Coordinates of C-alpha atoms in Angstrom, one line a residue:
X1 CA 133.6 109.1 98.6
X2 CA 130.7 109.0 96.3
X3 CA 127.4 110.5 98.6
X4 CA 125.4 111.2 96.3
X5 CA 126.0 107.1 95.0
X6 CA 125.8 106.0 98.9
X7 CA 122.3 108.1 99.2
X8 CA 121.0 106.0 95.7
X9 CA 121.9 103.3 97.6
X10 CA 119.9 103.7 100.3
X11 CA 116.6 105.2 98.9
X12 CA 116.8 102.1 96.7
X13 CA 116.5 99.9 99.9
X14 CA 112.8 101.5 100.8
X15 CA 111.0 99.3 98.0
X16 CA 113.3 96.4 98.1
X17 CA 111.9 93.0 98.8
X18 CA 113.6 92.6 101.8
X19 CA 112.2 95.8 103.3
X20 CA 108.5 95.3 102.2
X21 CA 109.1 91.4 103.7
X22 CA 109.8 92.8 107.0
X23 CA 107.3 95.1 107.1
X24 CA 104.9 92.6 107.1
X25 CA 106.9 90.6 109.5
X26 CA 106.9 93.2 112.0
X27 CA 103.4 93.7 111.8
X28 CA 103.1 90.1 112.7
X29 CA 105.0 90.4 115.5
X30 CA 102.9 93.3 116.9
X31 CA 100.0 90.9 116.7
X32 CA 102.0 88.5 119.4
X33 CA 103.6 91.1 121.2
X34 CA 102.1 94.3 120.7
X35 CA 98.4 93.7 120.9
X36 CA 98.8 90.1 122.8
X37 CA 101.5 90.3 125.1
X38 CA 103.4 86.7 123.6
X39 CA 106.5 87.0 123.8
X40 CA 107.3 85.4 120.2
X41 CA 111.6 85.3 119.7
X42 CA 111.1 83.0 116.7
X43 CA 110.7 85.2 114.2
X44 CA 113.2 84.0 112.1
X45 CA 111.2 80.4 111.9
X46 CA 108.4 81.4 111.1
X47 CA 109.8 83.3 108.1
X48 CA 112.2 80.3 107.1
X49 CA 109.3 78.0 107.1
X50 CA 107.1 80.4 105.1
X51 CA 109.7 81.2 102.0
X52 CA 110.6 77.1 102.2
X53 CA 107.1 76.1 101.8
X54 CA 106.8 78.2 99.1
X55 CA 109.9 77.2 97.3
X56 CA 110.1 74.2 98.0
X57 CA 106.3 73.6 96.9
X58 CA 107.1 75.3 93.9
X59 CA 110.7 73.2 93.3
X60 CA 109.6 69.8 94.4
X61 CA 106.0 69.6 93.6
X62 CA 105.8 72.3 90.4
X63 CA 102.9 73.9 92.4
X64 CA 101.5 77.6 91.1
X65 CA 103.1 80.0 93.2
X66 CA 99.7 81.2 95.1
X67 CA 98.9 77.5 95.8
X68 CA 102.8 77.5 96.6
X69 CA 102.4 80.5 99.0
X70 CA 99.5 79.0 100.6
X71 CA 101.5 75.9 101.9
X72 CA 104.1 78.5 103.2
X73 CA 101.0 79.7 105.2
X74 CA 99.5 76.8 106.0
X75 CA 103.1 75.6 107.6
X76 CA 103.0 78.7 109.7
X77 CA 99.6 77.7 111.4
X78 CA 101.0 74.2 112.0
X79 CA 104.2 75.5 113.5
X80 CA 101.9 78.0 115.7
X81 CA 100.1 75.2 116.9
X82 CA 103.0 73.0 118.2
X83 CA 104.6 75.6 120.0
X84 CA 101.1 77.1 121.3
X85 CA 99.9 74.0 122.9
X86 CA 102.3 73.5 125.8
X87 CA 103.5 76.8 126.2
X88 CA 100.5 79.6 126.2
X89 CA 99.0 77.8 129.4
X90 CA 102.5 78.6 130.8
X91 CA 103.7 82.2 131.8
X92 CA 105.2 84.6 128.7
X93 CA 108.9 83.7 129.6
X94 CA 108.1 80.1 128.2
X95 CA 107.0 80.9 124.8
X96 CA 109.9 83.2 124.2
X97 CA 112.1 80.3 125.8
X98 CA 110.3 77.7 122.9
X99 CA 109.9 80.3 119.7
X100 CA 113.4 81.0 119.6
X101 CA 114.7 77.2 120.2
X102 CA 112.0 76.1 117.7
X103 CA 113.1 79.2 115.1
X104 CA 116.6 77.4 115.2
X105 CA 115.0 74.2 115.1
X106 CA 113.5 74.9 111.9
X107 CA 116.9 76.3 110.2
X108 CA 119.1 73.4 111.2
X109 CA 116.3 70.9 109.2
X110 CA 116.6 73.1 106.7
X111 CA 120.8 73.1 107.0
X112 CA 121.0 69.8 107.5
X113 CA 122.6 67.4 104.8
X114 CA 120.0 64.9 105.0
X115 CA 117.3 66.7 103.1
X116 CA 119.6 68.4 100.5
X117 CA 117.9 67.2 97.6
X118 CA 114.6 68.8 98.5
X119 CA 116.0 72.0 100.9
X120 CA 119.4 72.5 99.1
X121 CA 121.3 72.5 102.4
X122 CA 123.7 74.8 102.8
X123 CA 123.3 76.1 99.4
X124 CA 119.8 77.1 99.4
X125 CA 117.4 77.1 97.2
X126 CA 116.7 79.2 93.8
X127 CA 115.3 79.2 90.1
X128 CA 111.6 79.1 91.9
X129 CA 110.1 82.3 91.1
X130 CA 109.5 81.2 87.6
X131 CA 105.7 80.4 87.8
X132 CA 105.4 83.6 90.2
X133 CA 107.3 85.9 87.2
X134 CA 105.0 84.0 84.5
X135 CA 102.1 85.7 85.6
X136 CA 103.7 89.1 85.8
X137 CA 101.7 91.9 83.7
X138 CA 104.4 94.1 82.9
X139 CA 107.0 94.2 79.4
X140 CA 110.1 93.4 80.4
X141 CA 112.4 96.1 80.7
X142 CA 113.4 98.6 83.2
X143 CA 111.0 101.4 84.5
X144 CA 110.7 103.6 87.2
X145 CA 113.2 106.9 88.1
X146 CA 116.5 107.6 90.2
X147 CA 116.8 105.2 92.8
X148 CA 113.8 103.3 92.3
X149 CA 114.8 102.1 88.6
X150 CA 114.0 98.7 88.8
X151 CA 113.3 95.5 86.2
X152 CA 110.1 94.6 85.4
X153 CA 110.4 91.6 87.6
X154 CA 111.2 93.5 90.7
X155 CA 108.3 95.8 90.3
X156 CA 106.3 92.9 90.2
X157 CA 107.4 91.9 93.6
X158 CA 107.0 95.5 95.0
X159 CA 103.8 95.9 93.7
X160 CA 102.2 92.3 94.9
X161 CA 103.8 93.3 98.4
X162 CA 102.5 96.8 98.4
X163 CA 99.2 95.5 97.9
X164 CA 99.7 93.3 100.0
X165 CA 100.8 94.8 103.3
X166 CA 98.2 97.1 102.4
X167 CA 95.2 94.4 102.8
X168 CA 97.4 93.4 106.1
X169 CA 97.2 96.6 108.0
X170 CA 93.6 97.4 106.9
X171 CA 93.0 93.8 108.4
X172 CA 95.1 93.8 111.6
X173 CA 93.0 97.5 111.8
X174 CA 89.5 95.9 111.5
X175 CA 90.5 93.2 113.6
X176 CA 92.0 95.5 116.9
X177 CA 88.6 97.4 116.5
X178 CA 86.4 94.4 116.8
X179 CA 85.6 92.7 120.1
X180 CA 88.1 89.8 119.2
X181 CA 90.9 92.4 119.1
X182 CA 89.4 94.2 123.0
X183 CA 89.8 90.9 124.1
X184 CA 93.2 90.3 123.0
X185 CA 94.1 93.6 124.3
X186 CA 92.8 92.8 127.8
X187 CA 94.6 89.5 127.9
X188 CA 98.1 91.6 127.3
X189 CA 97.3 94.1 130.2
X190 CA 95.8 91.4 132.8
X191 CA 94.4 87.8 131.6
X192 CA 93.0 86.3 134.9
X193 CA 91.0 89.4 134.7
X194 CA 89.8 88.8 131.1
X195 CA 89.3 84.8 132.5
X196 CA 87.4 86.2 135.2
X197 CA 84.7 87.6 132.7
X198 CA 84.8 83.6 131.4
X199 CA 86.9 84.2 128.3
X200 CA 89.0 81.3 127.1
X201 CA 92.0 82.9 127.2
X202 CA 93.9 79.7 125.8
X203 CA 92.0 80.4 122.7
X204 CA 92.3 84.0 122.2
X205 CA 95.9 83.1 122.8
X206 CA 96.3 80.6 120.1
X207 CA 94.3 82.5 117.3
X208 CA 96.7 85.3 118.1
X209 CA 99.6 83.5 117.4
X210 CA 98.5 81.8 114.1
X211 CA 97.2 85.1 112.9
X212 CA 100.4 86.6 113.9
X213 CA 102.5 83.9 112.5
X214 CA 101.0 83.7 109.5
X215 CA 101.7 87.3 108.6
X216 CA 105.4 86.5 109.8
X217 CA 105.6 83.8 107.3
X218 CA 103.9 86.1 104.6
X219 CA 106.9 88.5 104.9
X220 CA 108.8 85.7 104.4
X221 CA 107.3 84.3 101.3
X222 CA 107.4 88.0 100.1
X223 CA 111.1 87.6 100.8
X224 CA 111.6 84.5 98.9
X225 CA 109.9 86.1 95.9
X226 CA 112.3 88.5 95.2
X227 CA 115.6 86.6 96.6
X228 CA 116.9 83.2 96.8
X229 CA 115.9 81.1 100.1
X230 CA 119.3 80.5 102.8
X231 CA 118.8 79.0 105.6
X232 CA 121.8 81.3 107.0
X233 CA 119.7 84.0 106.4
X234 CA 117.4 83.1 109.2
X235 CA 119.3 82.9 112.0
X236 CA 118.5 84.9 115.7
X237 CA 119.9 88.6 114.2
X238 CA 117.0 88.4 111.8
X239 CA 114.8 88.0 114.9
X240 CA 116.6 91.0 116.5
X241 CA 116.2 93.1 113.2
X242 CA 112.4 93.0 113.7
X243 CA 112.2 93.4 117.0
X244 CA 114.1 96.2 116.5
X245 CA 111.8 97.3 113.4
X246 CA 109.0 97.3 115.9
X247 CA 109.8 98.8 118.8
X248 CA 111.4 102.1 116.9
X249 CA 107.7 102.4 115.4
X250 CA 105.8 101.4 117.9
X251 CA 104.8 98.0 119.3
X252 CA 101.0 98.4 120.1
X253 CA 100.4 100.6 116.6
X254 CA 98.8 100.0 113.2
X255 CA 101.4 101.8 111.1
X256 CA 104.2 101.4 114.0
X257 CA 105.8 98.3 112.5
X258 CA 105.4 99.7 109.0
X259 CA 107.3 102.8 109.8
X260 CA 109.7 101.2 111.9
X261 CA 110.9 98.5 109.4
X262 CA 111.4 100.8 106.5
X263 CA 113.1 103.4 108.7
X264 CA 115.9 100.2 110.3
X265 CA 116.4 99.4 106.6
X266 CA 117.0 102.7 105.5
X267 CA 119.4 103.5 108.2
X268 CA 121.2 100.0 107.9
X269 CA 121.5 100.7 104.3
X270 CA 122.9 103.8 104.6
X271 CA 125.4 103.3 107.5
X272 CA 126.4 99.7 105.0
X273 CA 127.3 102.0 102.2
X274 CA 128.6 104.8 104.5
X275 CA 130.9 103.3 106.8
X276 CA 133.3 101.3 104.4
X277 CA 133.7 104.3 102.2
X278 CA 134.8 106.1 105.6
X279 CA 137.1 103.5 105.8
X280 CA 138.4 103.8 102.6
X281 CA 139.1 107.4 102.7
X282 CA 141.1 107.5 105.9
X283 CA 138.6 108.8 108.4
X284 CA 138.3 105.6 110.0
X285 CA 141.6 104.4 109.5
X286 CA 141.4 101.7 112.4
X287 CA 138.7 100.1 110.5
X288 CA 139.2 97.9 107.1
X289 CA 136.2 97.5 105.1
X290 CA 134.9 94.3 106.5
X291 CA 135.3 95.7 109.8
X292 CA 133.3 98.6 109.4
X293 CA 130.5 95.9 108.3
X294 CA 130.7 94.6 111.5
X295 CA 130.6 98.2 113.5
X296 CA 127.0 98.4 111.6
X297 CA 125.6 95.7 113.8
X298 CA 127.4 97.2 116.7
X299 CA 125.3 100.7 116.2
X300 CA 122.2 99.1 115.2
X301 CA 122.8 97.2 119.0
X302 CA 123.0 100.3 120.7
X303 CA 120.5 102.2 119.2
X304 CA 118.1 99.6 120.2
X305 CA 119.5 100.3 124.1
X306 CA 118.8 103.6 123.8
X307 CA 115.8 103.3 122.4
X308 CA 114.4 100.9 125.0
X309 CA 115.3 103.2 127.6
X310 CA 114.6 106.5 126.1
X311 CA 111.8 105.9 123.8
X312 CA 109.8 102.6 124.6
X313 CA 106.6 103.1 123.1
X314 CA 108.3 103.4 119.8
X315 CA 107.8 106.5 117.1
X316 CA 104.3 105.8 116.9
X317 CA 102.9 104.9 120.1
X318 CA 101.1 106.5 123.0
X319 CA 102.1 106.8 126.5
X320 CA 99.5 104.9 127.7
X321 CA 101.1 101.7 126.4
X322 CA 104.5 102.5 128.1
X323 CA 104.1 100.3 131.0
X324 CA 103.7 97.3 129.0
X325 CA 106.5 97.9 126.6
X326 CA 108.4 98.5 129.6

């Protein structure tokens, strides 16, 4: 067993475009849930439709990638809306009930036969980061040191989402600070309270999800720009991974869901890389390789029981927000 290869692995994993895309989507998803109470189990959708837009803007209709990655947006607001309108004058329950039927929704269009030719199917989608690599500032070549030795390509990605989540947590931090964000706040703890004072509460509700949705589908454009699009990627577990991302930082936090996401990577990385070499040596000798794939899941499930119970609030968050977590 090679450690010090399984450890490469794994520090390699805290820049990778996957990690940076679900940092942002767990900071969406404090939005809904930490700082507005929604209940959103569709993270999955949002993400699908926000790395489809922009592939398939940049496939079918040879749009720019920012123009590309602005339809990815734009579909996340539209999807917000549908699923906002009958649901947030309804009780929590309801839009978890519609977010995660609409998330699979969303990747059976996408699976589905009938649109191959413009969503690939079952195949997928790639070949669409070209005009987002065009515009890419470095030589090509490979830079960086130990772990984090990557192409010029993949820097590009890491350094567009850096900045990125970077102008998203300085914005979710000016926005919680303002009067919008002590609103939201008061609708999570009690909203006929908050409708009392003659606040539309409908409304608050509804910006919150599109503002939190369109993060979502920012980590998932972010995704897209470093992997090929499948819709078999976004299935309900991806949903599970961030929720899980953001209550081991902290739901109702700034830096929470950025902690949280890179930490769940990290650990899944490692445990990916650890466990089958285990296997391979002997010490788990009732486990074959793809088995101990599997038994990854099944520790990544029970840490997030024992986390619930144990440590609620997350890494990051106060005490005082323990009775809504709970």
């Amino acid at each position: 067993m090679d450690i010090l290869q399984i450890l490469n692995n794994t520090a390699a994993q805290i820049l990778s475009p996957v990690t940076l895309g679900f940092v942002l989507a767990a900071i969406g998803l404090s939005v809904h849930f930490g700082f507005a109470g929604l209940l959103n189990m569709g993270v999955a959708g949002f993400m699908a439709i926000g790395a489809y837009g922009f592939a398939i803007s940049t496939l079918t209709f040879n749009l720019p990638w920012f123009v590309a990655a602005l339809v990815g947006l734009v579909g996340a607001v539209l999807f917000s809306v549908v699923m906002g309108i009958p649901t947030l004058r309804l009780r929590g329950d309801y839009l978890a009930i519609v977010t995660i039927a609409a998330a699979e929704i969303v990747r059976l269009l996408f699976l589905t036969a009938s649109f191959r030719e413009v969503t690939g199917s079952a195949d997928g989608l790639s070949g669409f980061q070209g005009s987002f690599r065009s515009f890419n500032p470095l030589p090509p070549g490979r830079y960086g040191f130990g772990p984090w030795t990557y192409q010029s390509d993949q820097w590009w990605v890491i350094i567009v989402g850096v900045i990125t989540i970077s102008i998203v947590v300085l914005f979710v931090w000016l926005l919680m600070r303002s009067p919008w964000g002590r609103v939201i706040r008061g609708i999570r703890e009690d909203e006929d309270a908050v409708r009392s004072l003659g606040k539309n509460v409908f409304a608050f509700k509804m910006q919150a999800l599109i503002v939190g949705g369109v993060i979502i589908a920012a980590g998932g454009i972010l995704t897209a720009m470093g992997t090929n699009v499948n819709p078999n990627v976004y299935v309900t577990s991806q949903t599970f991974y961030v929720w899980t991302a953001l209550l081991l930082g902290g739901a109702a936090t700034i830096f929470g869901p950025v902690l949280g996401a890179v930490l769940f990577w990290v650990v899944r990385a490692f445990l990916s890389n650890l466990l089958p070499a285990l296997s391979q040596i002997g010490v788990l000798p009732f486990l074959s390789s793809e088995q101990s794939q599997m038994l990854v899941f099944v520790l990544v499930g029970v840490a997030l029981m024992l986390l619930v119970i144990f440590r609620p609030q997350g890494i990051l968050g106060s005490k005082k927000e323990l009775t809504f977590v709970r």
